[in-house]
Short mmCIF file of C-alpha atoms in Angstrom, two decimals:
data_model
loop_
_atom_site.label_atom_id
_atom_site.label_comp_id
_atom_site.label_asym_id
_atom_site.label_seq_id
_atom_site.Cartn_x
_atom_site.Cartn_y
_atom_site.Cartn_z
CA MET B 1 18.48 -17.49 29.63
CA TYR B 2 15.41 -15.48 27.85
CA THR B 3 12.92 -17.35 26.16
CA LEU B 4 11.14 -16.94 23.31
CA SER B 5 7.57 -17.74 23.05
CA VAL B 6 6.92 -20.93 20.11
CA GLY B 7 3.88 -21.60 17.98
CA ILE B 8 3.98 -25.55 16.25
CA GLU B 9 1.69 -25.17 12.54
CA LEU B 10 1.60 -28.86 11.16
CA GLU B 11 0.01 -29.77 7.94
CA LEU B 12 -1.57 -33.24 7.68
CA TRP B 13 -3.07 -35.55 4.91
CA VAL B 14 -6.30 -37.02 5.41
CA VAL B 15 -7.32 -39.96 3.72
CA ASP B 16 -10.36 -42.90 3.95
CA GLU B 17 -10.20 -45.76 5.82
CA THR B 18 -8.36 -47.88 2.17
CA GLY B 19 -6.28 -45.03 2.72
CA ARG B 20 -7.51 -43.19 -0.37
CA LEU B 21 -6.47 -39.42 0.06
CA CYS B 22 -9.89 -37.63 0.54
CA ASP B 23 -11.52 -34.33 1.43
CA GLY B 24 -10.46 -33.21 5.03
CA THR B 25 -13.19 -30.57 5.43
CA GLU B 26 -15.71 -31.32 8.33
CA ILE B 27 -12.13 -32.31 10.64
CA THR B 28 -11.55 -28.46 10.10
CA GLN B 29 -14.90 -27.86 11.59
CA ALA B 30 -14.01 -29.60 14.64
CA HIS B 31 -11.63 -26.75 16.63
CA GLN B 32 -11.20 -23.19 15.43
CA ARG B 33 -7.02 -23.85 15.28
CA ILE B 34 -7.34 -26.17 12.76
CA GLU B 35 -7.37 -25.05 9.45
CA PRO B 36 -7.65 -25.86 5.92
CA GLU B 37 -4.67 -26.29 3.34
CA PHE B 38 -5.38 -25.42 -0.44
CA ILE B 39 -6.50 -28.48 -1.47
CA ASP B 40 -9.12 -30.47 0.14
CA PRO B 41 -6.70 -33.46 1.20
CA LEU B 42 -4.42 -31.27 3.40
CA ILE B 43 -4.89 -30.03 6.34
CA GLU B 44 -3.03 -27.39 9.06
CA VAL B 45 -2.84 -27.66 12.98
CA LYS B 46 -2.14 -24.36 14.18
CA THR B 47 -0.93 -24.18 17.86
CA GLU B 48 -1.29 -20.65 20.11
CA PRO B 49 2.54 -19.02 20.64
CA HIS B 50 4.22 -20.14 24.16
CA THR B 51 6.89 -19.77 26.81
CA SER B 52 6.07 -23.36 28.02
CA GLU B 53 7.19 -26.84 26.85
CA ARG B 54 4.62 -28.71 28.39
CA SER B 55 1.44 -25.92 27.42
CA LEU B 56 3.14 -26.06 24.14
CA ARG B 57 2.53 -29.65 23.98
CA ARG B 58 -0.70 -30.07 26.31
CA GLU B 59 -2.15 -27.95 23.80
CA LEU B 60 -0.61 -29.14 20.44
CA GLN B 61 -1.56 -32.81 22.01
CA SER B 62 -5.59 -31.74 23.01
CA ILE B 63 -6.27 -30.36 19.11
CA LEU B 64 -4.89 -33.55 17.50
CA GLN B 65 -6.89 -35.39 19.56
CA THR B 66 -9.80 -33.20 18.40
CA ALA B 67 -8.95 -33.36 14.48
CA ILE B 68 -8.41 -37.89 15.14
CA LEU B 69 -12.10 -38.25 16.62
CA ALA B 70 -13.26 -35.90 13.80
CA ALA B 71 -11.70 -37.90 11.44
CA GLU B 72 -12.29 -40.91 12.83
CA GLY B 73 -16.21 -39.46 13.10
CA ALA B 74 -15.84 -39.15 9.37
CA SER B 75 -14.26 -42.86 8.70
CA LYS B 76 -11.24 -40.54 8.21
CA ARG B 77 -8.19 -40.64 9.23
CA LEU B 78 -4.81 -38.39 9.80
CA VAL B 79 -1.48 -39.25 7.94
CA PRO B 80 1.88 -37.68 8.94
CA LEU B 81 4.37 -37.36 6.23
CA GLY B 82 5.59 -34.83 3.93
CA THR B 83 4.10 -36.16 0.87
CA PRO B 84 1.68 -38.39 -0.27
CA LEU B 85 3.94 -41.32 -1.83
CA THR B 86 2.15 -41.15 -5.24
CA THR B 87 0.32 -38.44 -6.55
CA SER B 88 -2.36 -35.78 -5.20
CA ASP B 89 -4.37 -34.26 -7.66
CA ALA B 90 -6.92 -32.09 -5.95
CA ALA B 91 -7.81 -28.87 -7.33
CA PRO B 92 -7.00 -25.88 -4.92
CA ASN B 93 -10.54 -25.44 -3.46
CA CYS B 94 -10.52 -21.18 -3.09
CA GLU B 95 -9.93 -17.96 -5.46
CA ARG B 96 -6.74 -17.32 -3.80
CA GLY B 97 -5.14 -21.43 -4.51
CA ARG B 98 -6.73 -21.25 -8.01
CA VAL B 99 -4.90 -17.92 -8.43
CA PHE B 100 -1.85 -19.39 -6.93
CA GLU B 101 -2.21 -22.38 -9.84
CA THR B 102 -2.63 -19.53 -12.47
CA ILE B 103 0.53 -18.08 -11.49
CA TYR B 104 2.62 -20.93 -11.26
CA GLY B 105 1.48 -23.34 -13.84
CA SER B 106 2.58 -26.60 -13.72
CA GLY B 107 5.37 -25.45 -11.16
CA VAL B 108 2.28 -25.54 -8.38
CA GLU B 109 2.05 -29.77 -8.86
CA SER B 110 4.94 -29.99 -5.59
CA ALA B 111 3.04 -27.62 -3.63
CA LYS B 112 0.07 -29.89 -4.14
CA ASN B 113 1.83 -33.12 -3.14
CA CYS B 114 4.04 -31.30 0.03
CA ALA B 115 3.27 -31.41 3.84
CA GLY B 116 5.62 -29.30 5.99
CA ALA B 117 5.64 -28.06 9.89
CA HIS B 118 6.30 -24.32 10.12
CA ILE B 119 7.70 -23.31 13.74
CA HIS B 120 7.17 -20.06 14.94
CA PHE B 121 9.16 -18.07 17.05
CA GLY B 122 8.85 -14.79 18.75
CA GLN B 123 10.82 -12.03 17.37
CA ASP B 124 13.53 -10.18 19.53
CA GLU B 125 16.88 -10.41 17.58
CA ILE B 126 16.09 -10.25 13.66
CA VAL B 127 18.57 -10.25 11.89
CA ASP B 128 20.47 -13.01 13.84
CA GLN B 129 17.62 -15.16 14.12
CA LEU B 130 17.06 -15.27 10.63
CA ASN B 131 20.37 -16.18 9.61
CA LEU B 132 20.54 -18.53 12.44
CA LEU B 133 17.89 -20.36 11.21
CA THR B 134 18.75 -20.27 7.78
CA ALA B 135 22.28 -21.96 8.87
CA LEU B 136 19.38 -24.73 10.63
CA ASP B 137 18.34 -25.53 7.20
CA PRO B 138 20.35 -29.04 7.52
CA ALA B 139 18.51 -29.51 10.87
CA LEU B 140 15.35 -30.41 8.15
CA ALA B 141 17.44 -34.29 8.32
CA LEU B 142 16.34 -35.20 11.78
CA VAL B 143 12.91 -35.23 10.71
CA SER B 144 12.38 -35.92 6.73
CA SER B 145 9.42 -37.85 6.36
CA SER B 146 9.15 -39.33 2.73
CA SER B 147 11.85 -40.91 0.79
CA TYR B 148 8.87 -40.63 -1.96
CA TYR B 149 7.25 -38.88 -3.90
CA ALA B 150 4.86 -39.47 -7.17
CA GLY B 151 5.62 -42.75 -6.50
CA THR B 152 9.01 -43.11 -7.17
CA HIS B 153 12.05 -43.66 -4.44
CA GLY B 154 14.97 -40.69 -3.50
CA ALA B 155 15.40 -37.72 -1.69
CA ASN B 156 15.26 -38.62 2.19
CA SER B 157 13.70 -35.60 2.13
CA SER B 158 11.75 -36.10 -1.29
CA ARG B 159 9.29 -32.53 -0.29
CA ALA B 160 12.58 -30.46 0.41
CA LEU B 161 13.54 -31.26 -2.80
CA ALA B 162 10.13 -31.32 -5.45
CA TYR B 163 9.07 -28.07 -3.05
CA ARG B 164 12.37 -26.45 -3.75
CA THR B 165 12.55 -27.55 -7.12
CA ASP B 166 10.12 -28.19 -8.53
CA CYS B 167 8.13 -24.97 -8.56
CA GLY B 168 10.56 -23.98 -11.93
CA ASP B 169 13.37 -21.61 -12.72
CA ASP B 170 11.09 -18.76 -12.16
CA PHE B 171 10.34 -19.28 -9.13
CA ARG B 172 13.15 -20.79 -7.65
CA CYS B 173 13.91 -17.97 -5.76
CA TYR B 174 10.57 -18.13 -3.46
CA MET B 175 10.75 -21.58 -2.41
CA ASP B 176 14.37 -21.88 -1.83
CA LEU B 177 17.39 -20.72 0.96
CA CYS B 178 17.86 -17.59 0.88
CA GLU B 179 21.67 -15.93 1.87
CA TYR B 180 21.91 -14.57 5.18
CA GLU B 181 21.20 -11.33 5.61
CA ASP B 182 23.10 -7.62 6.96
CA SER B 183 19.46 -5.72 7.76
CA LEU B 184 16.06 -6.13 8.21
CA ALA B 185 16.13 -3.05 5.96
CA GLU B 186 18.09 -5.99 3.38
CA TRP B 187 15.74 -8.24 4.31
CA ARG B 188 12.69 -6.00 3.37
CA ASP B 189 13.69 -4.74 0.48
CA ARG B 190 14.46 -8.55 -0.62
CA VAL B 191 11.28 -8.80 0.30
CA ASP B 192 9.61 -6.03 -1.72
CA GLU B 193 11.55 -6.77 -5.05
CA LYS B 194 10.26 -10.25 -4.89
CA TYR B 195 7.02 -8.89 -4.40
CA ARG B 196 6.94 -6.91 -7.82
CA LEU B 197 8.60 -9.89 -9.54
CA PHE B 198 5.97 -12.15 -8.77
CA LYS B 199 3.33 -9.17 -10.02
CA ARG B 200 4.98 -9.35 -13.46
CA LEU B 201 5.37 -12.61 -13.70
CA ALA B 202 1.22 -12.55 -12.80
CA ALA B 203 0.41 -10.48 -15.06
CA ASP B 204 2.88 -12.29 -18.24
CA LYS B 205 -0.40 -15.01 -16.50
CA GLY B 206 -3.30 -12.74 -17.09
CA VAL B 207 -3.61 -12.07 -13.78
CA SER B 208 -3.84 -8.66 -12.88
CA PRO B 209 -1.71 -6.45 -9.72
CA ASP B 210 -4.82 -5.76 -7.95
CA THR B 211 -6.08 -8.72 -7.65
CA VAL B 212 -2.74 -9.71 -6.56
CA GLU B 213 -3.20 -7.33 -4.40
CA GLU B 214 -6.38 -8.35 -2.92
CA LEU B 215 -5.14 -11.99 -2.51
CA PHE B 216 -1.22 -12.12 -1.46
CA ALA B 217 0.69 -9.28 0.81
CA PRO B 218 4.54 -9.32 -0.21
CA GLU B 219 5.31 -11.44 2.62
CA ASP B 220 2.57 -14.15 1.45
CA THR B 221 4.94 -14.80 -1.67
CA VAL B 222 8.03 -15.54 -0.07
CA LEU B 223 7.06 -19.36 1.11
CA ASN B 224 10.76 -20.19 1.65
CA PRO B 225 12.27 -21.85 4.55
CA VAL B 226 12.63 -18.94 6.31
CA ARG B 227 10.95 -15.80 6.23
CA LEU B 228 9.52 -12.81 8.77
CA ARG B 229 6.34 -12.78 9.29
CA GLU B 230 5.64 -9.07 10.54
CA CYS B 231 1.75 -8.88 10.43
CA GLN B 232 2.31 -11.45 13.77
CA PRO B 233 4.84 -11.07 14.78
CA THR B 234 6.92 -13.86 14.54
CA VAL B 235 10.08 -15.35 12.31
CA GLU B 236 9.08 -18.77 10.91
CA TRP B 237 10.74 -21.89 10.51
CA ARG B 238 9.33 -23.97 6.93
CA ALA B 239 11.93 -26.49 6.85
CA PRO B 240 10.99 -29.48 8.28
CA ASP B 241 8.54 -32.36 6.70
CA ALA B 242 5.41 -32.99 8.34
CA THR B 243 6.00 -35.89 10.64
CA LEU B 244 4.75 -37.35 14.33
CA PRO B 245 4.17 -34.56 16.48
CA SER B 246 6.84 -36.24 19.18
CA GLN B 247 9.87 -35.45 16.95
CA ILE B 248 8.37 -31.63 16.06
CA LEU B 249 8.45 -30.91 19.15
CA GLN B 250 11.84 -32.44 20.14
CA LEU B 251 13.14 -30.27 16.82
CA ALA B 252 11.30 -26.72 18.04
CA THR B 253 12.34 -27.03 21.34
CA ASP B 254 16.22 -27.97 20.37
CA VAL B 255 15.78 -24.87 17.92
CA GLU B 256 14.72 -22.01 20.95
CA ASP B 257 17.06 -23.45 22.90
CA LEU B 258 19.43 -21.66 19.62
CA VAL B 259 17.86 -18.85 18.56
CA SER B 260 17.72 -17.34 21.80
CA ARG B 261 20.15 -17.05 22.69
CA THR B 262 20.54 -14.71 20.16
CA GLN B 263 19.31 -11.99 22.80
CA THR B 264 23.04 -12.49 24.58
CA ALA B 265 25.14 -14.22 22.05
CA SER B 266 26.35 -13.15 18.30
CA VAL B 267 25.68 -15.26 15.20
CA GLU B 268 28.87 -14.78 13.04
CA VAL B 269 29.75 -16.73 9.89
CA GLY B 270 32.80 -18.87 10.87
CA GLU B 271 34.04 -22.62 11.91
CA PRO B 272 30.32 -23.86 13.55
CA ALA B 273 29.91 -23.64 17.19
CA ALA B 274 27.24 -23.37 19.45
CA GLY B 275 29.06 -21.45 21.97
CA GLU B 276 27.60 -19.01 25.15
CA ASP B 277 28.66 -15.96 23.72
CA CYS B 278 28.56 -16.63 20.34
CA ILE B 279 27.30 -18.85 17.25
CA GLN B 280 28.87 -19.40 14.54
CA ILE B 281 28.07 -20.51 11.47
CA PRO B 282 29.22 -21.74 7.43
CA GLU B 283 29.89 -19.93 4.76
CA PHE B 284 26.18 -19.68 2.96
CA GLU B 285 27.72 -22.05 0.26
CA THR B 286 28.98 -24.58 2.62
CA LEU B 287 25.77 -24.43 4.21
CA GLN B 288 23.75 -24.88 0.37
CA ASP B 289 26.56 -27.79 -0.29
CA LEU B 290 25.22 -29.24 3.55
CA SER B 291 21.39 -28.55 2.95
CA TRP B 292 21.66 -30.47 -0.28
CA LYS B 293 22.83 -33.41 1.85
CA ALA B 294 20.65 -33.56 4.47
CA ILE B 295 18.12 -33.10 1.64
CA GLU B 296 19.67 -35.73 -0.65
CA SER B 297 20.90 -38.58 2.72
CA GLY B 298 19.12 -36.91 6.42
CA LEU B 299 21.95 -38.63 9.23
CA GLU B 300 23.28 -41.15 6.56
CA SER B 301 25.07 -37.97 5.77
CA ALA B 302 28.78 -37.96 8.10
CA ASP B 303 29.54 -34.45 7.45
CA VAL B 304 25.70 -33.25 8.17
CA GLU B 305 25.33 -35.30 11.09
CA SER B 306 28.62 -33.66 12.74
CA TYR B 307 27.74 -30.21 11.62
CA LEU B 308 24.32 -30.43 13.86
CA GLN B 309 26.30 -32.38 16.30
CA ASP B 310 28.23 -29.19 16.25
CA LEU B 311 25.18 -27.34 17.08
CA GLY B 312 24.42 -28.85 19.89
CA PHE B 313 21.76 -31.17 18.53
CA ASP B 314 21.82 -34.72 19.46
CA THR B 315 20.97 -36.85 16.82
CA SER B 316 20.05 -40.33 18.62
CA THR B 317 17.21 -38.58 20.18
CA TYR B 318 15.33 -38.51 16.53
CA ASP B 319 13.88 -40.78 14.76
CA PRO B 320 13.42 -40.20 11.21
CA LEU B 321 9.91 -41.82 10.18
CA SER B 322 11.89 -41.72 5.90
CA SER B 323 14.12 -44.34 7.41
CA ARG B 324 10.62 -46.53 7.80
CA LEU B 325 10.25 -45.74 4.41
CA HIS B 326 12.30 -47.84 2.61
CA GLY B 327 10.87 -49.62 0.22
CA PRO B 328 10.19 -50.39 -4.07
CA TYR B 329 11.54 -47.71 -6.09
CA GLN B 330 8.58 -47.49 -7.74
CA LEU B 331 5.91 -47.70 -4.69
CA SER B 332 1.94 -48.61 -6.19
CA ASN B 333 -1.05 -46.69 -5.01
CA SER B 334 -1.29 -50.27 -3.67
CA GLU B 335 1.49 -50.16 -1.07
CA ALA B 336 0.93 -46.39 -0.59
CA ARG B 337 -2.58 -46.85 1.16
CA THR B 338 -1.06 -49.13 3.33
CA ARG B 339 1.97 -46.99 4.25
CA ARG B 340 -0.36 -43.92 4.56
CA LEU B 341 -2.97 -46.48 7.26
CA GLN B 342 0.64 -47.38 8.95
CA GLN B 343 1.37 -44.38 9.73
CA ALA B 344 -1.93 -42.89 10.41
CA GLY B 345 -1.98 -45.32 13.33
CA ARG B 346 1.88 -44.44 14.38
CA LEU B 347 0.15 -40.86 14.36
CA GLN B 348 -2.75 -42.05 17.03
CA ALA B 349 -0.37 -43.57 19.44
CA ASP B 350 2.07 -40.87 19.60
CA VAL B 351 -0.12 -38.17 20.20
CA GLN B 352 -1.60 -40.53 23.01
CA ASN B 353 1.75 -40.72 24.04
CA LEU B 354 2.88 -36.21 23.11
CA THR B 355 1.91 -35.38 27.36
CA PRO B 356 4.85 -35.53 29.67
CA GLU B 357 5.07 -36.05 33.05
CA GLU B 358 3.23 -33.01 34.95
CA SER B 359 7.02 -32.53 36.69
CA GLN B 360 9.25 -32.33 33.69
CA TYR B 361 8.74 -29.49 32.00
CA THR B 362 8.55 -25.71 32.16
CA MET B 363 9.81 -23.19 30.77
CA PHE B 364 11.89 -24.10 27.36
CA PRO B 365 15.65 -25.63 28.40
CA ALA B 366 17.88 -22.83 29.16
#
């Protein structure tokens, strides 16, 4: 079986010893693959691309160990949750972030209160990869990590709900799930059209086209759950929440197994199934319904669980953090701080146990 390269980007919240969100800048200085996000309490850990699951695990573990030690040295902790539970009011920390906030206005608040995991797959059968990863959107239920947003208990993946809908009608096309593609040219035309619209929306907020072109390439404006990164080059899957690295690695392995089949198997619309010669995905309207069920109810939705099993996922191997965060409808700041510290401890234990036995993994499984 053909094997794709896989890379992981994992966003993490930074808190102090009391669980309050705080600046994580010094942590980003500890390793070249730990980078700041556009607000100070959020950092991102990024691996190189790997064709071996074992090497991917080992690098992710190494970078996270460095990040955790740097945080401890500054009396801080790292938290693997899709939202900070209550609200971050941090301001953007770079020019691009400030311009982004100017353009989006109040719609930027969801981006400032959401942390995700991004899985990059080496490009091969690009259109099939784009469509298959779109069809795998309900798999976000496998790793949903926060049922709270702005202190209120809501969707199973409150991050996905807020990120895709709270941006406002003008910007939803940049954040929500996109329809399947018929060709690479269609994808590129869609990106170019979104970029033209983005410039018009920016101009309405007093941001010149020259400023947009200086700070944003066309693909930078596409923040949808699936996007093509032609500069890397990878196909990027952005559906999952930030969560424990062991769960993201499990998901990356399972999804790679499906995506790598596009080398020899066609991707067609039909009754969902993952065969060796053909992977069938649902009509887009059906997929949208399944995605919203995944966001709202996670694996508690029988339709979502059945769909994922039809595509070959063993749902019993996942333990979404959202299921551990049930509590009052309204979460106080004090309760949020306590829960952040609990999950910081869970992250530290997970990282410690991340590397498998040396003989257990070689290439991604066929």
